[in-house]
Amino acid sequence: MARYLLRRTAFLLGSLLAAAGLLFLLLRMLPGDPANALLSVGATPEQIAAARRQIGSDRPLAEQFWTWLTGLARLDFGTSFVSRLPVGPEISARLAVTVPLTLLSFALAVAVAVPVGFVAAWRSDRWYGAALNAISQLGIAVPVFWIGMLLVTVFALRLRLLPAGGFPRDDWAEPGRALTALALPVITIALVMSASLIRYVRSATLDVLGSDYLRTARALGSSFAGAMWRHGLRNAAVPVISILGIELATTFLGAVVVESVFTLPGLGTMLVEGIAEHDYPVIQGVLVVSTFGVLVIGFAADLVQRLVDPRLRAHLGRGRR
């Protein structure tokens, strides 16, 4: 296991380095001059040249990349071209919104999808099992921004039970206000995510319900609940865990849409602002942090799969030999 962890960690760091290099090159290929973010309309060529020297865009690409990469190694994401403030602290402040939004949405989606998906598979021959399956497929087809606007219309504008958007200026100094501000965004993401997860849980449960080992356990006298707990749960969890990792990573990356609908000062909003202003340090910092988050989620999902599935642990043991 130690060798596996070292190998996966090396792969994670290598993937992050490759992603950082690709990101750096792609940004420099985009049209537009980042020096314009510091200048007003009608700037003279001398002013543009001075702005390029100020932000370092006049230096060779290799030198710019090395400077940025060595800064990343020290967790220094550079200084914003526009605000002239360090990018790292701003990313940390924005993560205080995006990370709770992602984790709360994920937890709520799992809490809904697992029991509903199980019932949809267990009672697939009943009308309500088919209804749950149909509702989950409908939920996948509905855009997340439409659900967000619908919830705002009902719960914020008409019933006035929850705020339509925004986040407290003092962040989490008052947890109750912060959680209230995240209520509608969390429900929005959870509804979309749970619709997708229900299908995967239902499919995995159907495979288990039709398996020979479950029928054998029942024939040997085990109750349905006992057979599912001892033999079915772990087998059904293996394919679902990988999907959970993908859904969590997708939610983290896709928070930009929900943050825009609810005007949340999260990482996605910061990325949109950076793109609009050609603020390379902001764009690079947000995307590197997002990439690292996705890689860590994938690493964690793979590790949990190996802990749950003895076949993967046996394969790992054979690989060591």
CSV table of C-alpha atoms in Angstrom, one decimal:
chain,number,residue,atom,x,y,z
A,1,MET,CA,0.0,0.0,0.0
A,2,ALA,CA,2.9,2.4,0.8
A,3,ARG,CA,4.3,1.9,-2.7
A,4,TYR,CA,0.9,2.4,-4.2
A,5,LEU,CA,0.4,5.7,-2.3
A,6,LEU,CA,3.9,6.9,-3.4
A,7,ARG,CA,3.1,6.0,-7.0
A,8,ARG,CA,-0.2,7.7,-7.0
A,9,THR,CA,1.2,10.8,-5.3
A,10,ALA,CA,3.9,11.0,-7.9
A,11,PHE,CA,1.3,10.7,-10.6
A,12,LEU,CA,-0.8,13.4,-9.0
A,13,LEU,CA,2.2,15.9,-8.9
A,14,GLY,CA,3.2,15.0,-12.5
A,15,SER,CA,-0.4,15.6,-13.7
A,16,LEU,CA,-0.5,18.9,-11.8
A,17,LEU,CA,2.8,20.0,-13.4
A,18,ALA,CA,1.6,19.0,-16.9
A,19,ALA,CA,-1.7,20.8,-16.4
A,20,ALA,CA,0.0,23.9,-15.1
A,21,GLY,CA,2.3,24.0,-18.2
A,22,LEU,CA,-0.6,23.5,-20.6
A,23,LEU,CA,-2.7,26.1,-18.9
A,24,PHE,CA,0.2,28.6,-19.0
A,25,LEU,CA,0.7,28.1,-22.8
A,26,LEU,CA,-3.0,28.2,-23.6
A,27,LEU,CA,-3.5,31.5,-21.8
A,28,ARG,CA,-0.7,33.1,-23.8
A,29,MET,CA,-2.3,31.9,-27.0
A,30,LEU,CA,-5.6,33.7,-26.3
A,31,PRO,CA,-6.2,37.0,-28.1
A,32,GLY,CA,-5.8,40.2,-26.2
A,33,ASP,CA,-3.0,41.9,-24.3
A,34,PRO,CA,-3.0,41.5,-20.5
A,35,ALA,CA,-1.3,44.9,-20.2
A,36,ASN,CA,-4.6,46.5,-21.3
A,37,ALA,CA,-6.0,45.6,-17.9
A,38,LEU,CA,-3.8,48.3,-16.4
A,39,LEU,CA,-4.5,51.0,-19.0
A,40,SER,CA,-7.4,53.1,-20.1
A,41,VAL,CA,-8.7,53.4,-23.7
A,42,GLY,CA,-6.4,55.2,-26.0
A,43,ALA,CA,-3.1,54.4,-24.2
A,44,THR,CA,0.0,55.2,-26.1
A,45,PRO,CA,2.5,52.6,-27.3
A,46,GLU,CA,5.0,53.8,-24.6
A,47,GLN,CA,2.4,53.3,-21.9
A,48,ILE,CA,1.6,49.8,-23.2
A,49,ALA,CA,5.3,48.9,-23.2
A,50,ALA,CA,5.7,50.2,-19.7
A,51,ALA,CA,2.6,48.2,-18.6
A,52,ARG,CA,4.1,45.1,-20.1
A,53,ARG,CA,7.4,45.6,-18.3
A,54,GLN,CA,5.4,46.1,-15.1
A,55,ILE,CA,3.6,42.8,-15.3
A,56,GLY,CA,6.5,41.0,-16.9
A,57,SER,CA,4.8,40.0,-20.1
A,58,ASP,CA,7.7,41.4,-22.2
A,59,ARG,CA,10.0,38.6,-20.9
A,60,PRO,CA,10.5,35.3,-22.7
A,61,LEU,CA,7.8,32.7,-22.1
A,62,ALA,CA,10.2,30.2,-20.5
A,63,GLU,CA,11.4,32.8,-18.0
A,64,GLN,CA,7.8,33.8,-17.2
A,65,PHE,CA,6.8,30.1,-16.7
A,66,TRP,CA,9.8,29.4,-14.5
A,67,THR,CA,9.1,32.4,-12.3
A,68,TRP,CA,5.4,31.4,-12.0
A,69,LEU,CA,6.3,27.7,-11.3
A,70,THR,CA,8.8,28.5,-8.6
A,71,GLY,CA,6.2,30.8,-7.0
A,72,LEU,CA,3.7,28.0,-7.0
A,73,ALA,CA,6.2,25.7,-5.2
A,74,ARG,CA,6.2,28.4,-2.4
A,75,LEU,CA,2.4,28.6,-2.6
A,76,ASP,CA,2.8,32.1,-4.1
A,77,PHE,CA,0.2,32.6,-6.9
A,78,GLY,CA,1.5,36.0,-7.9
A,79,THR,CA,-0.1,39.4,-7.8
A,80,SER,CA,-3.3,40.4,-9.7
A,81,PHE,CA,-2.7,42.7,-12.7
A,82,VAL,CA,-5.8,44.7,-11.8
A,83,SER,CA,-6.1,44.9,-8.0
A,84,ARG,CA,-2.3,44.6,-7.4
A,85,LEU,CA,-3.1,42.4,-4.5
A,86,PRO,CA,-1.7,38.8,-3.8
A,87,VAL,CA,-3.9,36.2,-5.5
A,88,GLY,CA,-3.3,33.5,-2.9
A,89,PRO,CA,-5.2,35.2,0.0
A,90,GLU,CA,-8.1,36.1,-2.4
A,91,ILE,CA,-8.3,32.4,-3.5
A,92,SER,CA,-8.4,31.3,0.2
A,93,ALA,CA,-11.3,33.8,0.9
A,94,ARG,CA,-13.2,32.6,-2.2
A,95,LEU,CA,-12.7,28.9,-1.2
A,96,ALA,CA,-14.5,29.7,2.1
A,97,VAL,CA,-17.6,29.9,-0.1
A,98,THR,CA,-17.0,27.4,-2.8
A,99,VAL,CA,-15.8,24.5,-0.7
A,100,PRO,CA,-18.8,24.6,1.8
A,101,LEU,CA,-21.1,25.0,-1.2
A,102,THR,CA,-19.7,21.9,-2.9
A,103,LEU,CA,-19.5,19.7,0.2
A,104,LEU,CA,-23.0,20.6,1.5
A,105,SER,CA,-24.5,20.0,-2.0
A,106,PHE,CA,-22.6,16.7,-2.3
A,107,ALA,CA,-23.7,15.5,1.2
A,108,LEU,CA,-27.4,16.4,0.5
A,109,ALA,CA,-27.3,14.8,-2.9
A,110,VAL,CA,-25.9,11.5,-1.5
A,111,ALA,CA,-28.4,11.5,1.4
A,112,VAL,CA,-31.2,11.7,-1.2
A,113,ALA,CA,-29.8,9.6,-4.0
A,114,VAL,CA,-28.8,6.5,-2.0
A,115,PRO,CA,-32.2,5.6,-0.4
A,116,VAL,CA,-34.2,6.8,-3.5
A,117,GLY,CA,-31.9,4.8,-5.9
A,118,PHE,CA,-32.2,1.7,-3.7
A,119,VAL,CA,-36.0,1.9,-3.6
A,120,ALA,CA,-36.2,2.6,-7.3
A,121,ALA,CA,-34.2,-0.7,-7.9
A,122,TRP,CA,-35.8,-2.7,-5.1
A,123,ARG,CA,-39.3,-1.8,-6.3
A,124,SER,CA,-38.6,-1.5,-10.0
A,125,ASP,CA,-41.7,-3.6,-10.7
A,126,ARG,CA,-44.0,-1.2,-8.8
A,127,TRP,CA,-45.4,2.1,-10.1
A,128,TYR,CA,-43.5,4.2,-7.6
A,129,GLY,CA,-40.2,2.6,-8.6
A,130,ALA,CA,-40.8,3.4,-12.2
A,131,ALA,CA,-41.9,6.9,-11.2
A,132,LEU,CA,-38.7,7.5,-9.2
A,133,ASN,CA,-36.6,6.4,-12.2
A,134,ALA,CA,-38.6,8.7,-14.6
A,135,ILE,CA,-38.2,11.7,-12.2
A,136,SER,CA,-34.5,11.2,-12.0
A,137,GLN,CA,-34.1,11.1,-15.8
A,138,LEU,CA,-36.2,14.3,-16.0
A,139,GLY,CA,-33.9,15.9,-13.4
A,140,ILE,CA,-30.8,15.2,-15.5
A,141,ALA,CA,-32.4,17.0,-18.5
A,142,VAL,CA,-33.2,20.2,-16.6
A,143,PRO,CA,-30.4,22.9,-16.6
A,144,VAL,CA,-29.0,23.8,-13.2
A,145,PHE,CA,-29.5,27.6,-13.8
A,146,TRP,CA,-33.2,27.1,-14.6
A,147,ILE,CA,-33.7,25.2,-11.3
A,148,GLY,CA,-31.8,28.0,-9.5
A,149,MET,CA,-34.0,30.7,-11.0
A,150,LEU,CA,-37.1,28.7,-10.2
A,151,LEU,CA,-36.1,28.2,-6.5
A,152,VAL,CA,-35.3,32.0,-6.3
A,153,THR,CA,-38.7,32.8,-7.7
A,154,VAL,CA,-40.6,30.5,-5.3
A,155,PHE,CA,-38.7,30.7,-2.0
A,156,ALA,CA,-37.1,34.1,-2.2
A,157,LEU,CA,-39.4,36.4,-4.2
A,158,ARG,CA,-42.8,34.9,-3.5
A,159,LEU,CA,-42.6,33.1,-0.1
A,160,ARG,CA,-39.7,35.3,1.1
A,161,LEU,CA,-38.3,32.4,3.2
A,162,LEU,CA,-34.7,32.5,2.0
A,163,PRO,CA,-32.4,35.2,0.5
A,164,ALA,CA,-32.2,35.4,-3.3
A,165,GLY,CA,-28.4,35.6,-3.4
A,166,GLY,CA,-25.3,37.2,-1.9
A,167,PHE,CA,-23.2,36.2,1.0
A,168,PRO,CA,-22.4,37.9,4.4
A,169,ARG,CA,-19.5,40.3,4.3
A,170,ASP,CA,-18.1,38.8,7.4
A,171,ASP,CA,-18.2,35.3,5.8
A,172,TRP,CA,-18.6,32.6,8.5
A,173,ALA,CA,-18.5,34.9,11.6
A,174,GLU,CA,-22.2,34.2,11.8
A,175,PRO,CA,-22.6,30.6,10.7
A,176,GLY,CA,-26.4,30.8,10.7
A,177,ARG,CA,-26.5,33.7,8.2
A,178,ALA,CA,-23.9,32.0,6.0
A,179,LEU,CA,-25.8,28.7,5.9
A,180,THR,CA,-29.0,30.6,5.1
A,181,ALA,CA,-27.3,32.3,2.2
A,182,LEU,CA,-26.1,28.9,0.9
A,183,ALA,CA,-29.5,27.2,1.3
A,184,LEU,CA,-30.9,27.8,-2.2
A,185,PRO,CA,-27.6,27.2,-4.0
A,186,VAL,CA,-27.0,24.0,-2.1
A,187,ILE,CA,-30.5,22.7,-2.9
A,188,THR,CA,-30.1,23.7,-6.6
A,189,ILE,CA,-26.9,21.7,-7.0
A,190,ALA,CA,-28.1,18.8,-4.9
A,191,LEU,CA,-31.2,18.4,-7.0
A,192,VAL,CA,-29.3,18.1,-10.2
A,193,MET,CA,-26.6,15.9,-8.7
A,194,SER,CA,-29.0,13.6,-7.0
A,195,ALA,CA,-30.9,13.0,-10.2
A,196,SER,CA,-27.7,11.7,-11.8
A,197,LEU,CA,-26.7,9.7,-8.8
A,198,ILE,CA,-30.1,8.0,-8.4
A,199,ARG,CA,-29.6,6.3,-11.8
A,200,TYR,CA,-26.1,5.0,-10.9
A,201,VAL,CA,-27.3,3.7,-7.4
A,202,ARG,CA,-30.3,2.1,-9.1
A,203,SER,CA,-28.2,0.4,-11.7
A,204,ALA,CA,-25.6,-0.9,-9.1
A,205,THR,CA,-28.4,-2.1,-6.9
A,206,LEU,CA,-30.2,-4.0,-9.7
A,207,ASP,CA,-26.9,-5.8,-10.5
A,208,VAL,CA,-26.6,-6.9,-6.9
A,209,LEU,CA,-30.3,-7.9,-6.6
A,210,GLY,CA,-29.8,-10.2,-9.6
A,211,SER,CA,-26.5,-11.7,-8.5
A,212,ASP,CA,-25.9,-15.4,-7.7
A,213,TYR,CA,-24.2,-14.7,-4.4
A,214,LEU,CA,-27.2,-12.8,-3.0
A,215,ARG,CA,-29.6,-15.6,-4.1
A,216,THR,CA,-27.3,-18.1,-2.5
A,217,ALA,CA,-27.2,-16.1,0.8
A,218,ARG,CA,-31.0,-16.0,0.8
A,219,ALA,CA,-31.2,-19.7,0.1
A,220,LEU,CA,-29.0,-20.4,3.1
A,221,GLY,CA,-31.4,-18.6,5.4
A,222,SER,CA,-30.3,-15.0,5.4
A,223,SER,CA,-33.0,-12.3,5.5
A,224,PHE,CA,-33.1,-9.9,2.6
A,225,ALA,CA,-31.8,-7.1,4.8
A,226,GLY,CA,-29.0,-9.3,6.2
A,227,ALA,CA,-27.9,-10.5,2.8
A,228,MET,CA,-27.8,-7.0,1.5
A,229,TRP,CA,-25.9,-5.7,4.4
A,230,ARG,CA,-23.3,-8.5,4.4
A,231,HIS,CA,-22.9,-9.1,0.7
A,232,GLY,CA,-24.7,-6.6,-1.4
A,233,LEU,CA,-23.8,-3.2,0.1
A,234,ARG,CA,-20.1,-3.4,-0.5
A,235,ASN,CA,-20.4,-4.8,-4.1
A,236,ALA,CA,-23.0,-2.1,-4.9
A,237,ALA,CA,-20.7,0.6,-3.4
A,238,VAL,CA,-17.7,-0.1,-5.6
A,239,PRO,CA,-19.0,1.3,-8.9
A,240,VAL,CA,-20.9,4.1,-7.1
A,241,ILE,CA,-17.8,5.4,-5.4
A,242,SER,CA,-16.0,6.2,-8.6
A,243,ILE,CA,-19.2,8.0,-9.8
A,244,LEU,CA,-19.3,10.0,-6.5
A,245,GLY,CA,-15.7,11.1,-7.1
A,246,ILE,CA,-16.6,12.3,-10.6
A,247,GLU,CA,-19.8,14.1,-9.4
A,248,LEU,CA,-17.9,15.8,-6.6
A,249,ALA,CA,-15.2,17.0,-9.0
A,250,THR,CA,-17.8,18.2,-11.5
A,251,THR,CA,-19.7,20.1,-8.8
A,252,PHE,CA,-16.5,21.8,-7.7
A,253,LEU,CA,-15.6,22.8,-11.2
A,254,GLY,CA,-19.2,23.7,-12.2
A,255,ALA,CA,-19.9,25.9,-9.2
A,256,VAL,CA,-19.4,29.0,-11.5
A,257,VAL,CA,-22.9,28.7,-12.9
A,258,VAL,CA,-24.6,28.5,-9.5
A,259,GLU,CA,-22.4,31.2,-8.0
A,260,SER,CA,-23.3,33.5,-10.9
A,261,VAL,CA,-27.1,32.8,-10.5
A,262,PHE,CA,-26.9,33.5,-6.7
A,263,THR,CA,-24.1,36.2,-6.8
A,264,LEU,CA,-21.9,34.2,-4.5
A,265,PRO,CA,-18.3,35.5,-4.1
A,266,GLY,CA,-16.8,32.1,-4.8
A,267,LEU,CA,-14.0,30.6,-6.9
A,268,GLY,CA,-16.1,30.4,-10.0
A,269,THR,CA,-17.0,34.1,-9.8
A,270,MET,CA,-13.4,35.0,-9.3
A,271,LEU,CA,-12.5,33.0,-12.5
A,272,VAL,CA,-15.1,34.8,-14.5
A,273,GLU,CA,-13.9,38.2,-13.3
A,274,GLY,CA,-10.3,37.2,-14.1
A,275,ILE,CA,-11.2,36.1,-17.7
A,276,ALA,CA,-13.1,39.3,-18.3
A,277,GLU,CA,-10.1,41.4,-17.2
A,278,HIS,CA,-7.4,39.3,-18.8
A,279,ASP,CA,-5.9,38.9,-15.3
A,280,TYR,CA,-3.5,36.0,-15.9
A,281,PRO,CA,-2.4,35.5,-12.3
A,282,VAL,CA,-6.0,35.2,-11.2
A,283,ILE,CA,-7.0,32.8,-14.0
A,284,GLN,CA,-3.9,30.7,-13.4
A,285,GLY,CA,-4.3,30.6,-9.7
A,286,VAL,CA,-8.0,29.6,-9.8
A,287,LEU,CA,-7.5,26.9,-12.4
A,288,VAL,CA,-4.4,25.4,-10.7
A,289,VAL,CA,-6.3,25.2,-7.4
A,290,SER,CA,-9.3,23.7,-9.2
A,291,THR,CA,-7.1,21.2,-11.0
A,292,PHE,CA,-5.4,20.2,-7.8
A,293,GLY,CA,-8.8,19.7,-6.1
A,294,VAL,CA,-10.0,17.5,-8.9
A,295,LEU,CA,-6.9,15.4,-8.8
A,296,VAL,CA,-7.1,15.0,-5.0
A,297,ILE,CA,-10.8,13.9,-5.3
A,298,GLY,CA,-9.9,11.3,-7.9
A,299,PHE,CA,-7.0,10.1,-5.7
A,300,ALA,CA,-9.3,9.8,-2.7
A,301,ALA,CA,-12.0,8.0,-4.7
A,302,ASP,CA,-9.5,5.5,-6.0
A,303,LEU,CA,-8.1,4.9,-2.6
A,304,VAL,CA,-11.6,4.3,-1.1
A,305,GLN,CA,-12.4,1.9,-3.9
A,306,ARG,CA,-9.3,-0.2,-3.0
A,307,LEU,CA,-10.2,-0.2,0.6
A,308,VAL,CA,-13.8,-1.3,-0.1
A,309,ASP,CA,-13.1,-3.9,-2.8
A,310,PRO,CA,-10.9,-6.8,-1.8
A,311,ARG,CA,-10.3,-7.7,-5.4
A,312,LEU,CA,-8.5,-4.4,-6.0
A,313,ARG,CA,-6.4,-5.0,-2.8
A,314,ALA,CA,-5.5,-8.5,-4.1
A,315,HIS,CA,-4.5,-7.0,-7.4
A,316,LEU,CA,-2.4,-4.5,-5.6
A,317,GLY,CA,-0.7,-7.3,-3.7
A,318,ARG,CA,0.1,-9.2,-6.9
A,319,GLY,CA,1.6,-6.0,-8.3
A,320,ARG,CA,4.0,-5.7,-5.4
A,321,ARG,CA,5.2,-9.3,-6.0
